[in-house]
Amino acid sequence: MQHLWSGCLVAVALIAQGTIAQAQQEWPKTITAGDGTIIDIYKPQTEAFAGNTLKARNAISIQEPGSQDPIFGVYWSTSTVTTDRDTREVNIESVKVNHVRLPADSSEKEAALVKTALETYVPRVIPQESLDEVLASLDEDTEEKDLSADLDNHPPKLIFRTQPSMLVRIDGEPVVKNNDQLGYPVVVNTPFTIIRFKDGRFYLYGGSHWYSAPAATGPYTYTGDKVRHPLKKIARKIRKAARRNNDMPNTETPDNQVYDIVVTTVPAELIQTNGNPNLVPIEGTSLLYVQNSDNDIFVDTRTQQYYVLLSGRWYTARALDENSTWSYVPSNALPPDFAKIPEGSPKDNVLASVAGTQAAREAVRDAEVPQTAKIDRGTATTRVQYDGAPQFKPIPGTDMQYAVNTSSTVLQEGDSYYCVDNGVWFVATDPAGPWSVSDHRPAQIDGIAPSSPVYNAKFVYIYETTPDYAYMGYTPGYLNSYVDGPTVVYGTGYDYDPWMGDYFYPRPWTWGFGMDYNPWTGWGFGLGYDYDWFNDGFDWGWGPGSYGGWGGWGG
């Protein structure tokens, strides 16, 4: 952290020598340490207010003398307060900081020092808050939680197999168009490499193998070692593109593994075991888990129900087969023994998706910590490509509209146009630009519901601006990871319509890639997906300069 704490920035003795900015109407509030270090406290987000107790979370920035850039974090607090309804003020008597979250390279000692400083000096820098602002913030937080409750948790189509299989997702009925880079027609509305030859057969490439089928939707069979020469040439191009675009997810897939290909044109998830399910008990619980599967599959021996975890959501059924009817189970309605799964056991990875566990609390906290960047306002810009003239559709619940015929996120509010690109807000007076760094977000941005394909834009924030720079950040919601009650889930669950014109633009997705949560690395693809299953590195739409490919699917 570049010696951020070299002078014991937040040691109470040192801060006591410093000055504290007086309470004022504007945010952020500022603590200045004796060594010149500055802690900015941003406007709180009220989480609960009852009696004389106020619970909130605040973003903070910490800047050491000589450092050009601050670091950002979040703290959660419980304050003892008194309320004066006549003056409409909430007076802060004392503050207990429950938790501090700083960047990953910070130590526990550093977080503890920040915690001590905040508890000591927040009542001085923020002696009171406006009652109306507290209530408005509480309404906003309640509204945000209500929106999270509007995530679509209905189960997708669940497919069960007992042999190594691969789910190939096509976004609706296959659309085939010529691809100049490969010299053959391809299925454009999928992130997978599916090519049509002159004889009408389709060839799927993945895991270093080719599979052949009479139709884009299958059934596919492994071609073996006898591969046509054009296919070998295409495979080399795909591998070269993957090396050029080495930011694709990598998982351990043995080159000699041949899969049973399962194609879906609707949202679906694949549940598979290697042979008949092998059930193993989990010590100290009434649960069994399926040992010979990469999926998280359990049986509760008390109820004889199966449970499976998909994209952070739990589903249950009476049997594990193709004809089972699955139902959604909220994470706080699971059998109690799920919370008793021991740390260090083979299935402790699911604890982050079980309400009330420490792993779940940590995951929710992580989902509220921003990834931040310093943006040069003089040089930063973006470019938006439309498929024809810009077309906009209303965003339900707001007076805003969003552009449908572009891969960019473009919003219209009044006479202004806003674009979110790589976690940065830009603004323009014309949908085609030119775009400049914005110093504010659309006023109605928080009113966007999960049913909208631009829902993730509301999780990109502007923390501070100067004439030269802007400090912006985004929480994991921008990357499709959402807080749903006491746990985090991947995706909104909604199946959004893609744009189909001279270009193909996919929308954010939830199902089809076995997304699972790792406490250390966040969300990742299910085992089996290697980079060369996807058509990264190629223009996968059609028309001059057509755009598509994994970039649109992956975000």
XYZ file of C-alpha atoms in Angstrom:
555
model
C 0.000 0.000 0.000
C 2.994 2.285 -0.625
C 3.703 2.901 3.053
C 0.332 4.506 3.593
C 0.697 3.871 7.285
C 4.380 4.868 7.598
C 3.549 7.653 10.046
C 0.848 5.717 11.918
C -1.635 7.891 10.081
C -4.574 7.092 12.251
C -2.924 6.508 15.576
C -5.089 8.405 18.023
C -2.172 10.271 19.563
C -1.179 11.630 16.160
C -4.666 12.604 15.066
C -5.173 14.375 18.359
C -2.544 16.843 17.193
C -4.405 17.443 13.945
C -7.433 19.453 13.035
C -10.923 18.302 12.256
C -13.054 20.098 9.710
C -16.151 21.539 11.323
C -19.476 19.942 10.586
C -21.080 21.472 7.529
C -23.862 20.782 5.094
C -21.597 19.592 2.306
C -20.082 16.153 1.973
C -17.469 14.758 2.310
C -16.511 15.627 5.883
C -12.787 15.793 6.505
C -10.406 14.687 9.241
C -6.882 16.107 8.906
C -4.167 14.318 10.870
C -1.146 16.002 12.402
C 1.092 14.637 9.654
C -1.181 16.063 6.956
C -2.965 12.834 6.161
C -6.581 13.419 5.142
C -9.553 11.125 5.754
C -12.655 12.102 3.799
C -15.972 10.668 4.992
C -18.679 10.561 2.342
C -22.408 10.887 2.796
C -23.760 7.969 4.855
C -26.176 5.365 3.590
C -28.646 4.708 6.399
C -29.374 1.021 6.943
C -31.579 1.186 10.065
C -32.968 3.879 12.374
C -34.988 2.967 15.441
C -35.193 4.652 18.841
C -31.770 6.060 19.677
C -29.822 3.739 17.355
C -28.685 4.663 13.859
C -26.942 2.126 11.634
C -25.170 3.270 8.479
C -22.320 2.646 6.074
C -19.976 5.299 4.707
C -17.448 5.378 1.916
C -14.097 6.870 2.983
C -10.903 7.958 1.266
C -7.474 8.197 2.877
C -4.674 10.283 1.402
C -1.167 10.373 2.826
C 1.052 13.465 2.425
C 3.059 13.257 -0.784
C 0.696 10.717 -2.338
C -1.158 11.854 -5.437
C -3.996 9.375 -5.111
C -6.207 8.451 -2.169
C -7.303 4.919 -1.378
C -10.986 4.177 -0.865
C -12.813 1.940 1.542
C -16.060 1.500 3.474
C -16.960 1.399 7.151
C -20.147 0.229 8.888
C -21.210 1.890 12.126
C -23.819 1.883 14.878
C -24.383 5.289 16.493
C -26.179 6.276 19.667
C -28.226 9.376 18.817
C -30.789 11.834 20.102
C -33.408 13.296 17.790
C -34.756 16.841 17.851
C -37.912 16.903 15.760
C -38.287 20.681 16.113
C -34.905 21.446 14.540
C -35.072 18.299 12.355
C -31.634 17.205 13.554
C -30.160 13.880 14.667
C -27.378 14.449 17.219
C -24.562 11.876 17.282
C -23.629 10.986 20.864
C -21.242 8.107 20.217
C -20.151 5.894 17.332
C -19.187 2.238 17.288
C -17.484 1.170 14.056
C -18.513 -2.423 13.474
C -16.338 -3.140 10.471
C -13.821 -1.440 8.179
C -13.074 -2.704 4.689
C -9.951 -1.357 2.950
C -8.125 -2.505 -0.210
C -6.901 -6.088 -0.290
C -3.274 -5.161 0.404
C -4.176 -3.524 3.736
C -3.459 -5.349 6.984
C -5.819 -6.029 9.875
C -3.711 -3.678 11.980
C -4.253 -0.856 9.506
C -8.005 -1.435 9.500
C -7.992 -1.467 13.306
C -6.208 1.909 13.397
C -8.775 3.406 11.034
C -11.548 1.957 13.183
C -10.124 3.569 16.329
C -9.726 6.940 14.631
C -13.258 6.934 13.270
C -14.828 5.993 16.605
C -12.888 8.797 18.285
C -13.424 11.603 15.831
C -16.598 10.983 13.823
C -18.808 12.429 16.632
C -16.734 15.624 16.331
C -16.611 15.887 12.559
C -20.270 14.868 12.238
C -21.920 16.054 15.482
C -25.333 15.999 13.884
C -27.110 15.046 10.688
C -30.268 16.307 9.075
C -33.218 14.152 10.133
C -34.752 14.589 6.687
C -31.547 13.418 4.992
C -31.322 10.407 7.307
C -34.915 9.434 6.520
C -34.400 10.010 2.791
C -31.267 7.858 2.868
C -33.182 5.175 4.756
C -35.900 5.268 2.095
C -33.256 4.938 -0.631
C -31.653 1.989 1.144
C -35.050 0.346 1.606
C -35.840 0.972 -2.050
C -32.518 -0.557 -3.073
C -33.246 -3.633 -0.963
C -36.716 -3.800 -2.459
C -35.152 -3.705 -5.914
C -32.871 -6.556 -4.897
C -35.999 -8.415 -3.903
C -37.151 -7.910 -7.489
C -34.370 -10.084 -8.861
C -35.825 -12.968 -10.832
C -35.046 -16.134 -8.876
C -37.227 -18.521 -10.837
C -35.257 -21.605 -11.823
C -33.932 -21.830 -15.360
C -34.284 -25.039 -17.319
C -32.237 -27.612 -15.363
C -30.581 -30.413 -17.323
C -29.139 -33.465 -15.559
C -26.410 -35.732 -16.997
C -24.328 -38.552 -15.513
C -21.359 -38.222 -17.870
C -18.938 -35.354 -18.659
C -21.047 -32.842 -20.574
C -20.814 -29.282 -21.849
C -23.722 -26.859 -22.058
C -23.643 -24.708 -25.203
C -25.835 -21.615 -24.936
C -27.384 -20.023 -28.045
C -29.298 -16.792 -27.400
C -32.587 -17.774 -29.024
C -32.932 -19.648 -32.302
C -29.579 -19.858 -34.162
C -28.775 -16.964 -36.504
C -26.128 -17.799 -39.127
C -24.180 -15.123 -41.000
C -20.890 -14.965 -42.902
C -17.708 -14.236 -40.978
C -14.961 -12.739 -43.127
C -12.191 -13.490 -40.651
C -12.784 -17.226 -40.707
C -14.165 -17.447 -44.224
C -17.274 -19.406 -43.246
C -20.774 -18.704 -41.949
C -21.013 -18.819 -38.147
C -23.740 -18.820 -35.513
C -23.558 -15.232 -34.312
C -25.866 -15.276 -31.296
C -23.641 -17.416 -29.089
C -20.241 -16.997 -27.438
C -19.265 -20.477 -28.698
C -17.499 -21.226 -31.972
C -20.084 -22.865 -34.267
C -19.270 -22.924 -37.994
C -21.389 -24.082 -40.937
C -19.643 -25.813 -43.834
C -20.795 -25.885 -47.466
C -22.243 -29.357 -46.969
C -24.649 -27.871 -44.423
C -23.095 -29.541 -41.364
C -22.208 -27.528 -38.283
C -18.918 -27.791 -36.413
C -18.424 -26.777 -32.779
C -14.921 -26.096 -31.426
C -14.088 -26.318 -27.734
C -11.615 -27.912 -25.365
C -9.199 -28.425 -28.300
C -11.745 -30.701 -30.031
C -14.196 -30.464 -32.919
C -17.753 -31.754 -32.749
C -20.079 -32.161 -35.738
C -23.878 -31.976 -36.078
C -26.539 -31.788 -38.808
C -27.992 -28.635 -37.195
C -26.647 -25.817 -35.054
C -28.641 -27.175 -32.127
C -27.211 -30.693 -32.530
C -27.012 -33.517 -31.867
C -23.203 -33.182 -31.828
C -20.723 -36.032 -32.084
C -16.971 -35.970 -31.553
C -15.103 -35.883 -34.889
C -12.082 -37.730 -33.561
C -8.605 -37.254 -35.023
C -9.848 -37.083 -38.618
C -10.413 -33.342 -38.859
C -10.782 -31.498 -42.153
C -7.866 -29.250 -43.061
C -9.961 -26.016 -42.948
C -10.979 -26.889 -39.384
C -7.338 -27.264 -38.357
C -6.620 -23.829 -39.817
C -9.574 -22.309 -37.961
C -8.450 -23.928 -34.704
C -5.016 -22.307 -35.088
C -6.673 -18.905 -35.584
C -8.783 -19.430 -32.467
C -5.771 -20.377 -30.342
C -3.818 -17.397 -31.691
C -6.703 -15.064 -30.844
C -6.904 -16.534 -27.338
C -3.210 -15.861 -26.763
C -3.702 -12.311 -28.014
C -6.642 -11.837 -25.647
C -5.224 -13.488 -22.561
C -7.785 -11.900 -20.235
C -10.206 -14.761 -20.775
C -11.035 -17.043 -17.841
C -8.888 -20.143 -17.628
C -9.895 -23.364 -15.927
C -8.193 -26.710 -15.851
C -9.590 -28.702 -18.783
C -7.620 -31.783 -19.885
C -7.027 -31.783 -23.626
C -8.094 -35.413 -23.909
C -11.531 -34.866 -22.345
C -14.376 -35.431 -24.805
C -17.738 -34.051 -23.752
C -21.334 -34.897 -24.429
C -22.604 -31.652 -25.989
C -25.914 -30.271 -24.739
C -27.314 -27.265 -26.652
C -29.905 -24.870 -25.257
C -31.644 -21.889 -26.852
C -33.249 -20.804 -23.556
C -31.712 -19.961 -20.172
C -30.547 -23.243 -18.662
C -28.029 -24.804 -16.304
C -26.335 -28.166 -16.500
C -26.153 -30.403 -13.438
C -23.853 -33.349 -13.948
C -22.223 -36.234 -12.137
C -19.475 -38.577 -13.230
C -21.566 -41.724 -13.163
C -24.384 -42.360 -10.749
C -24.384 -39.875 -7.843
C -22.067 -40.858 -4.986
C -23.447 -39.467 -1.727
C -21.110 -38.688 1.189
C -22.180 -37.425 4.640
C -21.050 -34.047 5.980
C -19.862 -34.402 9.562
C -22.086 -32.824 12.216
C -25.044 -32.365 9.895
C -27.941 -34.288 8.399
C -26.651 -33.412 4.919
C -25.155 -35.573 2.212
C -23.282 -34.147 -0.761
C -22.659 -35.606 -4.197
C -18.936 -36.316 -4.252
C -18.560 -37.151 -7.954
C -19.789 -33.798 -9.269
C -18.383 -30.321 -9.816
C -21.827 -28.962 -8.957
C -22.877 -28.233 -5.385
C -25.551 -30.917 -4.901
C -26.881 -31.924 -1.469
C -29.495 -34.195 0.076
C -31.179 -33.351 3.385
C -31.754 -36.748 4.983
C -34.479 -35.336 7.244
C -36.718 -34.259 4.394
C -35.230 -36.396 1.577
C -35.013 -33.237 -0.551
C -32.236 -32.466 -3.037
C -30.661 -29.003 -3.058
C -28.452 -27.481 -5.727
C -26.610 -24.131 -5.744
C -26.638 -22.231 -9.065
C -25.358 -18.651 -9.571
C -25.613 -18.134 -5.805
C -29.252 -19.303 -5.669
C -30.619 -22.442 -4.040
C -33.157 -24.775 -5.670
C -34.776 -27.905 -4.322
C -36.516 -30.972 -5.768
C -37.609 -34.428 -4.665
C -35.344 -36.214 -7.129
C -32.217 -35.668 -9.189
C -33.317 -36.445 -12.722
C -34.412 -34.864 -15.989
C -38.082 -34.742 -14.983
C -37.690 -33.102 -11.572
C -39.589 -29.940 -10.732
C -37.254 -27.466 -9.054
C -38.291 -24.643 -6.714
C -36.360 -21.631 -5.464
C -35.360 -21.562 -1.789
C -34.213 -18.255 -0.209
C -30.850 -18.556 1.508
C -32.467 -17.770 4.876
C -35.033 -20.578 4.417
C -32.540 -23.434 3.991
C -32.514 -26.296 6.487
C -30.479 -25.129 9.535
C -27.768 -27.741 8.950
C -26.472 -25.868 5.910
C -25.083 -23.231 8.286
C -23.347 -26.036 10.212
C -21.184 -27.182 7.283
C -17.695 -27.140 8.834
C -15.037 -24.717 7.637
C -12.354 -26.713 5.861
C -14.755 -29.438 4.754
C -15.058 -30.348 1.051
C -18.190 -28.188 0.642
C -17.397 -25.153 2.771
C -17.388 -23.096 -0.441
C -21.212 -22.885 -0.263
C -21.176 -21.096 3.112
C -20.988 -17.743 1.325
C -24.465 -18.541 -0.024
C -25.958 -19.590 3.324
C -27.629 -16.786 5.284
C -26.183 -16.008 8.690
C -22.715 -17.451 8.140
C -19.562 -15.405 8.469
C -18.713 -16.219 4.857
C -22.059 -14.776 3.702
C -21.557 -11.605 5.741
C -18.089 -11.134 4.268
C -19.427 -11.644 0.745
C -22.117 -8.992 1.293
C -19.533 -6.568 2.651
C -17.300 -7.193 -0.344
C -20.232 -6.408 -2.605
C -20.425 -2.911 -1.086
C -16.724 -2.041 -1.458
C -15.930 0.001 -4.579
C -13.195 -0.504 -7.137
C -11.964 3.037 -7.728
C -9.921 4.923 -10.308
C -8.566 8.419 -10.876
C -9.768 9.754 -14.232
C -7.971 12.484 -16.156
C -10.802 14.764 -17.275
C -8.670 16.341 -19.959
C -7.916 13.151 -21.864
C -10.514 10.531 -20.930
C -13.314 9.953 -23.422
C -15.223 7.116 -25.050
C -16.714 6.173 -28.381
C -20.154 4.701 -28.955
C -20.950 2.631 -32.042
C -24.595 2.257 -33.067
C -26.152 -0.157 -35.514
C -27.646 2.586 -37.668
C -29.205 5.691 -36.176
C -29.433 5.640 -32.346
C -32.622 4.018 -31.062
C -33.896 4.398 -27.495
C -36.447 2.611 -25.316
C -38.029 3.810 -22.045
C -36.663 2.520 -18.738
C -39.752 1.508 -16.685
C -40.144 3.397 -13.420
C -38.124 6.379 -14.648
C -38.293 9.172 -17.201
C -35.042 7.931 -18.731
C -34.405 5.909 -21.871
C -31.580 3.594 -22.920
C -30.000 2.940 -26.304
C -30.858 -0.525 -27.640
C -28.762 -0.735 -30.811
C -25.299 -0.493 -29.292
C -23.083 -2.601 -27.065
C -22.414 0.477 -24.914
C -24.558 1.561 -21.967
C -26.080 4.868 -23.063
C -28.835 6.580 -21.061
C -30.904 9.640 -21.968
C -32.270 11.924 -19.270
C -33.835 15.121 -20.538
C -31.499 16.746 -23.039
C -28.413 14.960 -21.705
C -26.897 11.625 -22.669
C -24.823 9.547 -20.265
C -22.532 6.643 -21.079
C -20.911 4.194 -18.666
C -17.692 2.744 -20.070
C -15.265 0.661 -17.981
C -16.722 2.027 -14.757
C -16.533 5.709 -15.796
C -19.442 8.102 -16.332
C -19.352 10.254 -19.476
C -21.831 12.912 -20.601
C -22.749 14.454 -23.953
C -25.442 16.589 -25.540
C -25.757 14.186 -28.503
C -26.026 10.372 -28.418
C -23.030 10.148 -30.744
C -20.876 12.404 -28.567
C -18.359 13.891 -28.203
C -18.164 12.456 -24.689
C -16.515 14.098 -21.693
C -16.065 12.898 -18.107
C -19.200 13.659 -16.123
C -19.221 15.193 -12.649
C -22.667 13.786 -11.843
C -24.850 10.755 -12.526
C -28.370 10.828 -13.968
C -30.753 12.016 -11.249
C -33.004 8.948 -11.650
C -30.270 6.337 -11.913
C -31.238 4.636 -8.644
C -34.754 4.068 -9.952
C -33.637 1.484 -12.530
C -35.088 -1.945 -11.716
C -33.397 -5.345 -12.280
C -35.784 -6.058 -15.140
C -33.875 -3.485 -17.210
C -30.739 -4.635 -19.093
C -28.923 -1.461 -17.940
C -29.568 -2.169 -14.239
C -25.854 -2.553 -13.533
C -25.175 1.113 -14.419
C -26.610 2.221 -11.064
C -23.632 0.611 -9.312
C -21.109 3.025 -10.852
C -20.477 6.062 -8.661
C -18.792 9.465 -8.766
C -17.073 10.180 -5.448
C -15.218 13.415 -6.034
C -14.346 15.752 -8.892
C -11.832 18.545 -9.464
C -11.250 20.636 -12.580
C -8.564 18.150 -13.647
C -9.594 14.774 -12.229
C -12.584 12.696 -11.194
C -12.562 9.849 -8.702
C -15.031 7.189 -9.760
C -15.721 3.679 -8.665
C -18.050 0.753 -8.996
C -19.231 -1.968 -6.691
C -19.562 -5.582 -7.911
C -23.135 -4.905 -9.039
C -21.608 -3.326 -12.134
C -20.063 -6.717 -12.882
C -23.343 -8.612 -12.412
C -22.849 -9.569 -8.736
C -25.756 -8.470 -6.549
C -26.760 -8.496 -2.909
C -30.004 -10.429 -2.571
C -31.036 -10.198 1.067
C -28.329 -11.779 3.259
C -26.203 -13.248 0.427
C -24.785 -12.406 -2.995
C -25.964 -13.850 -6.290
C -24.747 -13.695 -9.872
C -26.966 -11.976 -12.426
C -30.441 -10.529 -12.110
C -32.101 -13.742 -13.314
C -33.858 -11.896 -16.145
C -33.503 -13.019 -19.757
C -33.025 -9.826 -21.751
C -33.656 -9.571 -25.466
C -30.464 -9.053 -27.481
C -30.187 -6.571 -30.327
C -30.463 -8.201 -33.755
C -29.791 -5.987 -36.763
C -26.717 -5.678 -38.947
C -24.920 -6.292 -35.677
C -25.597 -8.681 -32.796
C -25.373 -7.211 -29.289
C -25.953 -9.622 -26.393
C -27.212 -8.495 -22.992
C -26.140 -9.427 -19.443
C -26.851 -13.062 -18.596
C -27.296 -15.174 -15.464
C -27.522 -18.774 -16.604
C -25.581 -21.202 -18.736
C -21.976 -21.077 -17.493
C -22.063 -22.641 -14.028
C -21.100 -19.453 -12.187
C -19.922 -20.107 -8.646
C -18.582 -17.880 -5.876
C -15.109 -18.132 -4.386
C -14.471 -16.080 -1.207
C -10.985 -15.152 -2.427
C -11.510 -14.542 -6.150
C -15.222 -13.800 -6.491
C -17.343 -15.245 -9.297
C -15.897 -17.667 -11.824
C -16.970 -20.109 -14.499
C -17.811 -23.658 -13.608
C -15.133 -26.246 -14.180
C -14.820 -27.373 -17.776
C -14.890 -24.009 -19.545
C -11.494 -23.194 -20.984
C -10.692 -20.129 -23.100
C -10.989 -21.946 -26.398
C -14.642 -22.799 -25.806
C -15.398 -19.158 -26.588
C -14.949 -17.083 -29.725
C -12.949 -14.327 -28.070
C -10.842 -12.241 -30.428
C -13.134 -12.356 -33.467
C -15.842 -10.094 -34.813
C -18.764 -12.456 -34.359
C -21.578 -10.414 -35.808
C -22.033 -9.523 -39.431
C -21.780 -6.528 -41.728
C -18.799 -4.161 -42.141
C -16.767 -4.008 -38.953
C -19.328 -6.162 -37.198
C -19.021 -6.581 -33.452
C -19.974 -9.410 -31.156
C -18.081 -12.291 -29.638
C -17.297 -12.882 -26.012
C -16.806 -9.184 -25.273
C -20.557 -8.576 -25.376
C -21.373 -11.685 -23.377
C -18.673 -11.205 -20.781
C -19.199 -7.484 -20.223
